[in-house]
Structure formats: structure tokens, C-alpha cells
PDB file of N, CA and C in Angstrom:
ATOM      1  N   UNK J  30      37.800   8.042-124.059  1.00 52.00           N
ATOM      2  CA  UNK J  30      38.871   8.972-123.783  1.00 52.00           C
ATOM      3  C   UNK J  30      39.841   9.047-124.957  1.00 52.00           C
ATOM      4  N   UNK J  31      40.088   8.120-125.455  1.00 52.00           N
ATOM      5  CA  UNK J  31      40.990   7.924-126.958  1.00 52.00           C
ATOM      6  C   UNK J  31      40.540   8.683-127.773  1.00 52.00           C
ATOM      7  N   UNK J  32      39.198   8.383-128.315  1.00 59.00           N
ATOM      8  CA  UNK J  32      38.708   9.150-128.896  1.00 59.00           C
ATOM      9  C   UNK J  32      38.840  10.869-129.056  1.00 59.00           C
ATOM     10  N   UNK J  33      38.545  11.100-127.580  1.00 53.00           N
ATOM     11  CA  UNK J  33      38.345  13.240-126.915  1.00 53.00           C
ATOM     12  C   UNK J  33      39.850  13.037-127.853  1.00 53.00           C
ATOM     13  N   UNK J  34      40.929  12.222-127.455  1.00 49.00           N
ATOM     14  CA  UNK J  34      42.328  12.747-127.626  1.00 49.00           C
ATOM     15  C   UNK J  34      42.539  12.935-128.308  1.00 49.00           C
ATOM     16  N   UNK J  35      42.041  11.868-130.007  1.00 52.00           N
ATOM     17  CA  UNK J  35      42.267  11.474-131.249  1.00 52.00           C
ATOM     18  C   UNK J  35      41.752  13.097-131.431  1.00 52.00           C
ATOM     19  N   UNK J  36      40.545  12.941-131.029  1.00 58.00           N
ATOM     20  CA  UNK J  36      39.515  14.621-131.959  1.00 58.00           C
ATOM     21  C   UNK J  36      40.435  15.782-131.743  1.00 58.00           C
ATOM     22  N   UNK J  37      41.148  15.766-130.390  1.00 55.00           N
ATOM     23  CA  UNK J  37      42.359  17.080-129.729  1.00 55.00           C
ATOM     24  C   UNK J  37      43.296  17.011-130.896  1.00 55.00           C
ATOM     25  N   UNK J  38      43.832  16.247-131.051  1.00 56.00           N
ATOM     26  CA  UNK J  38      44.956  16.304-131.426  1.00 56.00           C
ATOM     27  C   UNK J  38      44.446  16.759-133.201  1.00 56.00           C
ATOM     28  N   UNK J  39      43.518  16.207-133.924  1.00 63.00           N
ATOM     29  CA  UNK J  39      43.307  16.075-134.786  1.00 63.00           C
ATOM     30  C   UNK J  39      43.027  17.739-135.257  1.00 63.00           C
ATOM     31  N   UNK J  40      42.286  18.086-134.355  1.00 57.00           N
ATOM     32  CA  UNK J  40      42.018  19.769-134.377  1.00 57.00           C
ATOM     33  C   UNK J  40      42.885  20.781-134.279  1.00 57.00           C
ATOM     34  N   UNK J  41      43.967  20.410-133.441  1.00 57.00           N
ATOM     35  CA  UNK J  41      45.463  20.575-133.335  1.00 57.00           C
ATOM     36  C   UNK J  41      46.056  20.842-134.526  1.00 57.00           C
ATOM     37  N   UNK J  42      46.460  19.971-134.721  1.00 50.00           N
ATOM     38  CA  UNK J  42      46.920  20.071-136.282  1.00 50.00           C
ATOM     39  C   UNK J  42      46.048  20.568-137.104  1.00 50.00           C
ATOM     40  N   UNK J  43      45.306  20.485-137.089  1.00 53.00           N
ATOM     41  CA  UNK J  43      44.123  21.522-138.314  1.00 53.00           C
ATOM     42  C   UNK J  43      44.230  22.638-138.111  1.00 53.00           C
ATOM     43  N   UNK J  44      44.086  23.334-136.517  1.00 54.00           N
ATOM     44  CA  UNK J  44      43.837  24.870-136.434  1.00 54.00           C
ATOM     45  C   UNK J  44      45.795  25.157-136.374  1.00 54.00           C
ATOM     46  N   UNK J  45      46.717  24.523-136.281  1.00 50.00           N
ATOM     47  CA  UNK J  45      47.944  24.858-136.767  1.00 50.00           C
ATOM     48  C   UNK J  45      48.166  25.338-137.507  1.00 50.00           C
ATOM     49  N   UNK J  46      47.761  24.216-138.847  1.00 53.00           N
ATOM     50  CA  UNK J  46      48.531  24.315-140.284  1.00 53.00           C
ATOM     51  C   UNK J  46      47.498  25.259-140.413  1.00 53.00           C
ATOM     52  N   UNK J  47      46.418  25.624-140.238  1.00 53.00           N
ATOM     53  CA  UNK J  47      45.456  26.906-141.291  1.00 53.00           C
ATOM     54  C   UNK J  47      46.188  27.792-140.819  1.00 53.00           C
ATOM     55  N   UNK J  48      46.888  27.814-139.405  1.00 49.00           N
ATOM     56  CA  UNK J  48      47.602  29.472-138.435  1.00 49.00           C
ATOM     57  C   UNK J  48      48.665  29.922-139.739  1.00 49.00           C
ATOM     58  N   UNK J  49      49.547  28.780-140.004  1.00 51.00           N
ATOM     59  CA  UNK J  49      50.686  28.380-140.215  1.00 51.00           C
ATOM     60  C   UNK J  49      50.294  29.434-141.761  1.00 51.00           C
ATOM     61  N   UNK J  50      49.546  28.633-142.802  1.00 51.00           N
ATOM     62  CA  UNK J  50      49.183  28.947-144.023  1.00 51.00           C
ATOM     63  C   UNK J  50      48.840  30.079-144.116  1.00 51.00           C
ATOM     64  N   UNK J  51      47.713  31.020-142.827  1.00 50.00           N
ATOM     65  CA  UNK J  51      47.498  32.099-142.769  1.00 50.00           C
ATOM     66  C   UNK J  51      48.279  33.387-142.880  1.00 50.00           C
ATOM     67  N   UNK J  52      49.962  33.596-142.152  1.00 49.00           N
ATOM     68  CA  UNK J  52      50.670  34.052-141.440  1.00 49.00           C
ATOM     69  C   UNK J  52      50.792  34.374-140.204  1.00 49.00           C
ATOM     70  N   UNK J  53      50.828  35.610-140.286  1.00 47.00           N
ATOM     71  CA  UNK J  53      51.137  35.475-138.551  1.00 47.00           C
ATOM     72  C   UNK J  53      49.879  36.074-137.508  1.00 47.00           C
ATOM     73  N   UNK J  54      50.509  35.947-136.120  1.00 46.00           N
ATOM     74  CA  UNK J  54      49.198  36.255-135.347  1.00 46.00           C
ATOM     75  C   UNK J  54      50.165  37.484-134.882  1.00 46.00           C
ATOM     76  N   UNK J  55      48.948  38.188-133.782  1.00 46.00           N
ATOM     77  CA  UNK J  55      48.928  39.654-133.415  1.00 46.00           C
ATOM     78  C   UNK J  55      50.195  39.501-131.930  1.00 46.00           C
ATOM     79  N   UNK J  56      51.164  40.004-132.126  1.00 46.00           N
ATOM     80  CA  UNK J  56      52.274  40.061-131.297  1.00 46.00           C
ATOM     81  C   UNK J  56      51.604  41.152-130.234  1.00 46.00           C
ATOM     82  N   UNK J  57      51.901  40.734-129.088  1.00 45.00           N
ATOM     83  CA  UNK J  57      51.521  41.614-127.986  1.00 45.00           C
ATOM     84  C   UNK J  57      50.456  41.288-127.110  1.00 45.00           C
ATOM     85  N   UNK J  58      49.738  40.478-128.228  1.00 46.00           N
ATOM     86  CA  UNK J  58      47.810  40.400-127.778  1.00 46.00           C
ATOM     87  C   UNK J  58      48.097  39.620-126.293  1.00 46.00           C
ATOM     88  N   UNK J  59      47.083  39.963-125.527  1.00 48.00           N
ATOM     89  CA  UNK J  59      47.262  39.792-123.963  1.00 48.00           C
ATOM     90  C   UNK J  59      45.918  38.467-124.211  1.00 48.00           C
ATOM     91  N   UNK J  60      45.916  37.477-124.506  1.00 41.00           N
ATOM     92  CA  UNK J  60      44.970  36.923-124.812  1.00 41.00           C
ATOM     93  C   UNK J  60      44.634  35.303-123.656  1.00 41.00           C
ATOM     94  N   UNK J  61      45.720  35.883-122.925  1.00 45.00           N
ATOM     95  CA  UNK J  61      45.432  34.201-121.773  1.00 45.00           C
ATOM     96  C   UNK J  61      44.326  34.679-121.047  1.00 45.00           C
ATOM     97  N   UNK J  62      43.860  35.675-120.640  1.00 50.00           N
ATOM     98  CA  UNK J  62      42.394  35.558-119.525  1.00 50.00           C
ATOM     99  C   UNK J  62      41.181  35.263-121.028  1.00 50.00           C
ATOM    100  N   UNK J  63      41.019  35.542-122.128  1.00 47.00           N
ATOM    101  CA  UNK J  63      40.539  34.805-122.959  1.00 47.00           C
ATOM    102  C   UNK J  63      40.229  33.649-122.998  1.00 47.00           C
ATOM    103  N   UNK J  64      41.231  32.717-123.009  1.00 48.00           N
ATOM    104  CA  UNK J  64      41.254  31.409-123.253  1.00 48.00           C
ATOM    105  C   UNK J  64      40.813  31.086-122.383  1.00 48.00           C
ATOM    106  N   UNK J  65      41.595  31.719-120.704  1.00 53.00           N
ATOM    107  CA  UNK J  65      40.599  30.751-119.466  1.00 53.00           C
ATOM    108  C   UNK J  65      39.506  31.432-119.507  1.00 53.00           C
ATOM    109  N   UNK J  66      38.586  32.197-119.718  1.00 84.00           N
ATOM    110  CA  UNK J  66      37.356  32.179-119.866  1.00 84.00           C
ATOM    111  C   UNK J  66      36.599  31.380-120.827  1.00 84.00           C
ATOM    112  N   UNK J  67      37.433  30.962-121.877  1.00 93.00           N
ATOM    113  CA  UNK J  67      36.150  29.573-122.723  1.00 93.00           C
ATOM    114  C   UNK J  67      36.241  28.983-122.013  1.00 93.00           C
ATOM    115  N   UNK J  68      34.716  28.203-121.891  1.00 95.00           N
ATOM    116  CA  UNK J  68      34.136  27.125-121.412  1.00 95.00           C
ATOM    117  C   UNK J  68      34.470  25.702-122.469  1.00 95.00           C
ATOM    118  N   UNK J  69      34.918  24.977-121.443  1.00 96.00           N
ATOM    119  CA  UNK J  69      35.274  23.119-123.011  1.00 96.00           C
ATOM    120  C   UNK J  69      34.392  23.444-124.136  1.00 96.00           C
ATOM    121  N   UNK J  70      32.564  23.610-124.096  1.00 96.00           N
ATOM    122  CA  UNK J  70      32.039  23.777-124.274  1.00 96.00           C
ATOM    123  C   UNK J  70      32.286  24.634-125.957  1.00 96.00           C
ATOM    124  N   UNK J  71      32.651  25.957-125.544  1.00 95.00           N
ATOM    125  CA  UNK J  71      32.980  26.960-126.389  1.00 95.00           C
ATOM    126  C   UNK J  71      34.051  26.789-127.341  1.00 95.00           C
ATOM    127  N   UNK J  72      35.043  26.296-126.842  1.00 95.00           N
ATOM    128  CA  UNK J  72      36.128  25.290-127.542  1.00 95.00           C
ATOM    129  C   UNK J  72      36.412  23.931-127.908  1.00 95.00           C
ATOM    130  N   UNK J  73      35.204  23.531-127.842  1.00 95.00           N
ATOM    131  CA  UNK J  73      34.413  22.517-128.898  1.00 95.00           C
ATOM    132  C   UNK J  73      33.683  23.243-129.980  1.00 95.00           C
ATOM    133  N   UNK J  74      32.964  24.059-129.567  1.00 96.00           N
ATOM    134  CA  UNK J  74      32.188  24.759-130.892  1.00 96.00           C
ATOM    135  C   UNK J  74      33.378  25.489-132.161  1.00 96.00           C
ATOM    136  N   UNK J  75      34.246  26.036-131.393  1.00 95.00           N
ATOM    137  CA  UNK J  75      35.131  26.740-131.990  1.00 95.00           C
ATOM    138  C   UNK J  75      36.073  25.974-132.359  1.00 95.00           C
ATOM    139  N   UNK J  76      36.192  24.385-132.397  1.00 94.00           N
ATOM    140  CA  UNK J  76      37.404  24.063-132.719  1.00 94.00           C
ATOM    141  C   UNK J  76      36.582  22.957-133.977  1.00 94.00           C
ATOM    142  N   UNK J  77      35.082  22.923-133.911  1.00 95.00           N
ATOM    143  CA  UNK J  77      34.691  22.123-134.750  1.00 95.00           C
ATOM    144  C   UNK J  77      34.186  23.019-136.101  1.00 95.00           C
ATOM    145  N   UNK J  78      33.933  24.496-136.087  1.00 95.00           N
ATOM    146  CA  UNK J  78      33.973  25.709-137.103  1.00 95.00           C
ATOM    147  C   UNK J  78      35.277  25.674-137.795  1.00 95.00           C
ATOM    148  N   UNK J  79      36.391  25.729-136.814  1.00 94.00           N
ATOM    149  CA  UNK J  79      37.866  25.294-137.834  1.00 94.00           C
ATOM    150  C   UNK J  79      38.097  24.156-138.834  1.00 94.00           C
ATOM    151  N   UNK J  80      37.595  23.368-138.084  1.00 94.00           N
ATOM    152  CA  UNK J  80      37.370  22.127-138.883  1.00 94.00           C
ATOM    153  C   UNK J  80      36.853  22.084-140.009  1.00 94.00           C
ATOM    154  N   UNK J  81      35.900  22.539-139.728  1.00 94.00           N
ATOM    155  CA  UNK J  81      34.997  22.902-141.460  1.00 94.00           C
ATOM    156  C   UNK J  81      35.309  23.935-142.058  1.00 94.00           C
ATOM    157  N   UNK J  82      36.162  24.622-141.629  1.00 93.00           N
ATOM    158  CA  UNK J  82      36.468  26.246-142.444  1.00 93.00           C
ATOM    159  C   UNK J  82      37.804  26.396-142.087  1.00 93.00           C
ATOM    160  N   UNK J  83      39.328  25.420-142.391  1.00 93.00           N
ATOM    161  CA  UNK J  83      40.565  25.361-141.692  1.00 93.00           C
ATOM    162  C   UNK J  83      41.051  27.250-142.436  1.00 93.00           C
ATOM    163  N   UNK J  84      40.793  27.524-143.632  1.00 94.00           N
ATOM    164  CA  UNK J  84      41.328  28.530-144.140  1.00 94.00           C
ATOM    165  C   UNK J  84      40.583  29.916-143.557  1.00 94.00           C
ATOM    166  N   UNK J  85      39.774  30.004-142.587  1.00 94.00           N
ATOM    167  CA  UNK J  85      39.145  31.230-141.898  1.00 94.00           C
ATOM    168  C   UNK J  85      39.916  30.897-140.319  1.00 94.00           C
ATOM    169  N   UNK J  86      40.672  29.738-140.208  1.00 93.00           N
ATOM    170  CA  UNK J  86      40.942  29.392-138.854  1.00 93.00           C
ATOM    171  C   UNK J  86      41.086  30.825-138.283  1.00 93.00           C
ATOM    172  N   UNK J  87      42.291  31.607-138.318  1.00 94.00           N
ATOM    173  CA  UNK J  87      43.347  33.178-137.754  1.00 94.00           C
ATOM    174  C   UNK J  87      41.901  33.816-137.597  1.00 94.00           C
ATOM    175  N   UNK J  88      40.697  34.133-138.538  1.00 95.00           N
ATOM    176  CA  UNK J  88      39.911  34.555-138.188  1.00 95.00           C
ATOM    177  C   UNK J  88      38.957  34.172-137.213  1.00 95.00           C
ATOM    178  N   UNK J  89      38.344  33.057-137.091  1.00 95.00           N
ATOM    179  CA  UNK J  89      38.090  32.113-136.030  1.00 95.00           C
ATOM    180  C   UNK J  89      38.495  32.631-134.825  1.00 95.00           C
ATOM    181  N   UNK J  90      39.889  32.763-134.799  1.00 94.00           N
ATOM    182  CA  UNK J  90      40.876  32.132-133.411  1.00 94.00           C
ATOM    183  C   UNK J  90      40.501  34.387-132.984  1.00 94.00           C
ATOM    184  N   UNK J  91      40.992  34.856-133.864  1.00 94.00           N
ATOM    185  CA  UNK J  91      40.948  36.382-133.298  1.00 94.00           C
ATOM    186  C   UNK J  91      39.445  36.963-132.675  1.00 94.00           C
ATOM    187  N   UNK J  92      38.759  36.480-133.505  1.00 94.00           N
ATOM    188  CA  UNK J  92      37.299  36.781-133.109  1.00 94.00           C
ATOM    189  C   UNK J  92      36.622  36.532-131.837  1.00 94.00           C
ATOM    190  N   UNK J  93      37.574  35.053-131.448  1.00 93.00           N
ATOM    191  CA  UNK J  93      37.103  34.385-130.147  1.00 93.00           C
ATOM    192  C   UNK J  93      38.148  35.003-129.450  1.00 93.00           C
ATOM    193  N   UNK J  94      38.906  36.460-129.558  1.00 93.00           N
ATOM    194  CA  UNK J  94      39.853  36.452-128.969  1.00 93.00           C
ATOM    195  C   UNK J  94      41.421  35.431-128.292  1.00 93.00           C
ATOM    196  N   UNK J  95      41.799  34.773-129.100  1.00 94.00           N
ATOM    197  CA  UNK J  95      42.417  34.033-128.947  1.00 94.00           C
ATOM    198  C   UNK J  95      43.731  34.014-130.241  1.00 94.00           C
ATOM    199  N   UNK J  96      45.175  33.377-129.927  1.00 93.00           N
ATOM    200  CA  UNK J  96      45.710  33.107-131.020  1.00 93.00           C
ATOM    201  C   UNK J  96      45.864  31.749-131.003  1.00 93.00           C
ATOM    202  N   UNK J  97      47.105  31.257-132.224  1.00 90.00           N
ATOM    203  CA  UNK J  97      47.133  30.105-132.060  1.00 90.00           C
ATOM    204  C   UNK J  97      47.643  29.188-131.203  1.00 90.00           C
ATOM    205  N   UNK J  98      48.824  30.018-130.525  1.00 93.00           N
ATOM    206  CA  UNK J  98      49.460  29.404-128.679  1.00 93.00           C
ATOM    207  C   UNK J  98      48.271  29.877-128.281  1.00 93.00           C
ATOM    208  N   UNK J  99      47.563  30.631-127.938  1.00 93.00           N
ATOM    209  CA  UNK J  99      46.616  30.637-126.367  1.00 93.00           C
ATOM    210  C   UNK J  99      45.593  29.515-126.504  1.00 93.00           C
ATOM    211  N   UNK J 100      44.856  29.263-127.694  1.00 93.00           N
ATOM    212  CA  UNK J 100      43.991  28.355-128.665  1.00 93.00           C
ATOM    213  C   UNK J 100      44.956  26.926-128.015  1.00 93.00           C
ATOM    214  N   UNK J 101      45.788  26.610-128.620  1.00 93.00           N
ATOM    215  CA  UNK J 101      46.938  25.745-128.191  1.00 93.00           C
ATOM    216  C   UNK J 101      46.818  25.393-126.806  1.00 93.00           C
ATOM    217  N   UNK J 102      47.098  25.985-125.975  1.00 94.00           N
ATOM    218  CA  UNK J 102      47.123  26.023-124.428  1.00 94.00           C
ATOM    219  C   UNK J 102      46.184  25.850-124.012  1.00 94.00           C
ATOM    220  N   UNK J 103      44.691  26.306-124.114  1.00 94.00           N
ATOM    221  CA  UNK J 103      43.260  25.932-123.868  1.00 94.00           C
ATOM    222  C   UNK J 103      43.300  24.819-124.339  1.00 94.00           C
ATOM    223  N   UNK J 104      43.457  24.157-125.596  1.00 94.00           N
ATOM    224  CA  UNK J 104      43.012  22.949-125.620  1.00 94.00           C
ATOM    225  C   UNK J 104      44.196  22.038-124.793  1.00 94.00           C
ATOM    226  N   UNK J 105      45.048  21.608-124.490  1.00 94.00           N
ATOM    227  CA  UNK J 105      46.001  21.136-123.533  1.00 94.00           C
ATOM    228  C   UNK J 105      45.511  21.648-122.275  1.00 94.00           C
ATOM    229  N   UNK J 106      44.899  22.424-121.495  1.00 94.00           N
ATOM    230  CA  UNK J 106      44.141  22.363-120.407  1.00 94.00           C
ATOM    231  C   UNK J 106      43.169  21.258-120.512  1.00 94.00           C
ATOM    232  N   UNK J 107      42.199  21.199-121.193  1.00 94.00           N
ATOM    233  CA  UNK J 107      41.092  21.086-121.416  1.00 94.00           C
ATOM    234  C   UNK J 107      41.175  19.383-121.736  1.00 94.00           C
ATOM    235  N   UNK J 108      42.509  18.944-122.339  1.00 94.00           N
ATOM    236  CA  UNK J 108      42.939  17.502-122.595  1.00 94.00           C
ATOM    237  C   UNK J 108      43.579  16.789-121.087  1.00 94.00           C
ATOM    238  N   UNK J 109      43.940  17.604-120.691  1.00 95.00           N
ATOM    239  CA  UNK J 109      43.960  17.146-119.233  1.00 95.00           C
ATOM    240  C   UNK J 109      43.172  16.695-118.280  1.00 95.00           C
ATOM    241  N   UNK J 110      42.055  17.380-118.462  1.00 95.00           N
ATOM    242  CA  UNK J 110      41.017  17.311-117.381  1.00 95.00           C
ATOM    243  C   UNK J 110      40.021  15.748-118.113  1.00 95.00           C
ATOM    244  N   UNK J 111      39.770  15.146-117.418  1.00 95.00           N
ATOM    245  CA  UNK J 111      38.952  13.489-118.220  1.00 95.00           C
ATOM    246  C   UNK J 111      37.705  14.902-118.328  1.00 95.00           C
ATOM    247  N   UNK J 112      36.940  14.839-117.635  1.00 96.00           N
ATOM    248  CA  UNK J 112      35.475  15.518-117.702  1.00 96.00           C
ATOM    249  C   UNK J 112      35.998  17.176-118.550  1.00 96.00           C
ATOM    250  N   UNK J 113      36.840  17.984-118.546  1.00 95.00           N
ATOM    251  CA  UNK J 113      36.339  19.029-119.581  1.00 95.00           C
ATOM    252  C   UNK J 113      36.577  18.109-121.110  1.00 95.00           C
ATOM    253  N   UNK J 114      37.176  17.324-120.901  1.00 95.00           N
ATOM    254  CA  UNK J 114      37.405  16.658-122.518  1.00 95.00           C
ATOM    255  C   UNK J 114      36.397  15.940-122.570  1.00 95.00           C
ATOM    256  N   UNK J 115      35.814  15.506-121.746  1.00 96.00           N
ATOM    257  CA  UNK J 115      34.217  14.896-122.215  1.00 96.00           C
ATOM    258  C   UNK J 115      33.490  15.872-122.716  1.00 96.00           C
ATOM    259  N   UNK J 116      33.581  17.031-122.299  1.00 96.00           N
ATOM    260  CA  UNK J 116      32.274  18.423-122.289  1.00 96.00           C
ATOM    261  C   UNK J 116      33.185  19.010-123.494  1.00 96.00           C
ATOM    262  N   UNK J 117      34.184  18.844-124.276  1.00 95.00           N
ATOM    263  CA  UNK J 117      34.733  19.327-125.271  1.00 95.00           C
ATOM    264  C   UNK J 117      33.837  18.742-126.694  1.00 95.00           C
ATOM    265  N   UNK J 118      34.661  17.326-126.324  1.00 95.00           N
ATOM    266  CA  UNK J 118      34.284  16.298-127.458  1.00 95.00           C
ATOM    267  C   UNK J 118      32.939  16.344-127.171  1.00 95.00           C
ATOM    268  N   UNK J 119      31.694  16.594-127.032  1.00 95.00           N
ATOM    269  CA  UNK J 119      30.509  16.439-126.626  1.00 95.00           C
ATOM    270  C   UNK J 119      30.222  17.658-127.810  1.00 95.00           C
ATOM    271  N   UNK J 120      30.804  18.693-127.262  1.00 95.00           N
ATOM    272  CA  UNK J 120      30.540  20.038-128.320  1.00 95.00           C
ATOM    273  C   UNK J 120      30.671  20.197-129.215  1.00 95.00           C
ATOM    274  N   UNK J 121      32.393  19.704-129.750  1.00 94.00           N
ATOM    275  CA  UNK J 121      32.914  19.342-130.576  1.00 94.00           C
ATOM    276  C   UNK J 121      32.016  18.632-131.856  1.00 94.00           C
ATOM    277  N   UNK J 122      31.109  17.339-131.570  1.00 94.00           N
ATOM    278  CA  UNK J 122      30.814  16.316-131.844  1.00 94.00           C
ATOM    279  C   UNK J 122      29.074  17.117-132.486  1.00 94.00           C
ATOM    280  N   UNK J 123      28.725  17.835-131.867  1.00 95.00           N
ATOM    281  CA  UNK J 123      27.290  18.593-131.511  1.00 95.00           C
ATOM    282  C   UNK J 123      27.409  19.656-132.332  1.00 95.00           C
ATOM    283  N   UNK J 124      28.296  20.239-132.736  1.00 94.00           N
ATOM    284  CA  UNK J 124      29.185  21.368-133.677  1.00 94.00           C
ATOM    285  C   UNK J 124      29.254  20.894-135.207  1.00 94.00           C
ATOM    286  N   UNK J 125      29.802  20.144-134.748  1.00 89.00           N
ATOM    287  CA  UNK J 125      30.140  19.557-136.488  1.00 89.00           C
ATOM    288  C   UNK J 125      29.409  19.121-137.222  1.00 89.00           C
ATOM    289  N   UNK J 126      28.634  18.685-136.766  1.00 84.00           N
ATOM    290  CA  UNK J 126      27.119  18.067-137.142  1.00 84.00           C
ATOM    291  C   UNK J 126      26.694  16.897-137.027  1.00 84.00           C
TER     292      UNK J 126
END
């Protein structure tokens, strides 16, 4: 469980600072039924692509329909739950290589 948290948090700060470095995200975007539609699953894959590509993150995050609060908020769901953070870090882990 330390671990799922260490990897959350760690991705956290990665898909941040690339938001951050990028500029800004799309004001308006209606993007929360987005987020609850990824599966842990999907946001493991997508948070372990940031990882390896932090400077495409904004692109990443828009593509999957998402910004960096909704992105944000999915993963803090998803750190809550013991079992979706197993099925995260699982993806996560399976993603990255």
C-alpha cells in the first residue's frame, strides 16, 4: 500500500510540474464525467505515459479528456480506495515497463 501511495504521489508531482511548465489548461472544459469514467486501470496507463513523456503531459491529460484538477481528483479517488490503488499501481507498473 506504501508503495500504490509513494507511485500516487510521485506521478502527482510529475503530471503537475509538466501542467505547470506547459501553461494553462482549457477553462470551461466540463471534464468530471471523464475522469469518473477512467477505469484505475486507464489511469495507471495514463499516468505511467506521463512519466516517461512529463513534457507531452497537457497533451496526455487533454486527449484522455481530462485536465490537471480532474487528472488530480481521479487519482485521489482512486488513492482512497485500497483495491482501485491496487488495480492502478498494477497498470501503472505494467505501463512503464
Amino acid at each position: 500500500m506504501r508503495q500504490a501511495v509513494t507511485t500516487l504521489t510521485i506521478l502527482l508531482v510529475l503530471a503537475l510540474s509538466a501542467c505547470q511548465k506547459n501553461g494553462q489548461t482549457s477553462p470551461g472544459s466540463n471534464t468530471s464525467q471523464t475522469s469518473a469514467r477512467l477505469s484505475p486501470e486507464e489511469l495507471g496507463e495514463l499516468g505511467a505515459k506521463i512519466t516517461k513523456s512529463p513534457k507531452h503531459a497537457e497533451e496526455m491529460l487533454s486527449g484522455a479528456g481530462l485536465t490537471e484538477s480532474s487528472f488530480e481528483t481521479a487519482i485521489r479517488k482512486v488513492a482512497a480506495d485500497p483495491e482501485a490503488s491496487k488495480r492502478y499501481a498494477a497498470a501503472f507498473k505494467k505501463a512503464k515497463g
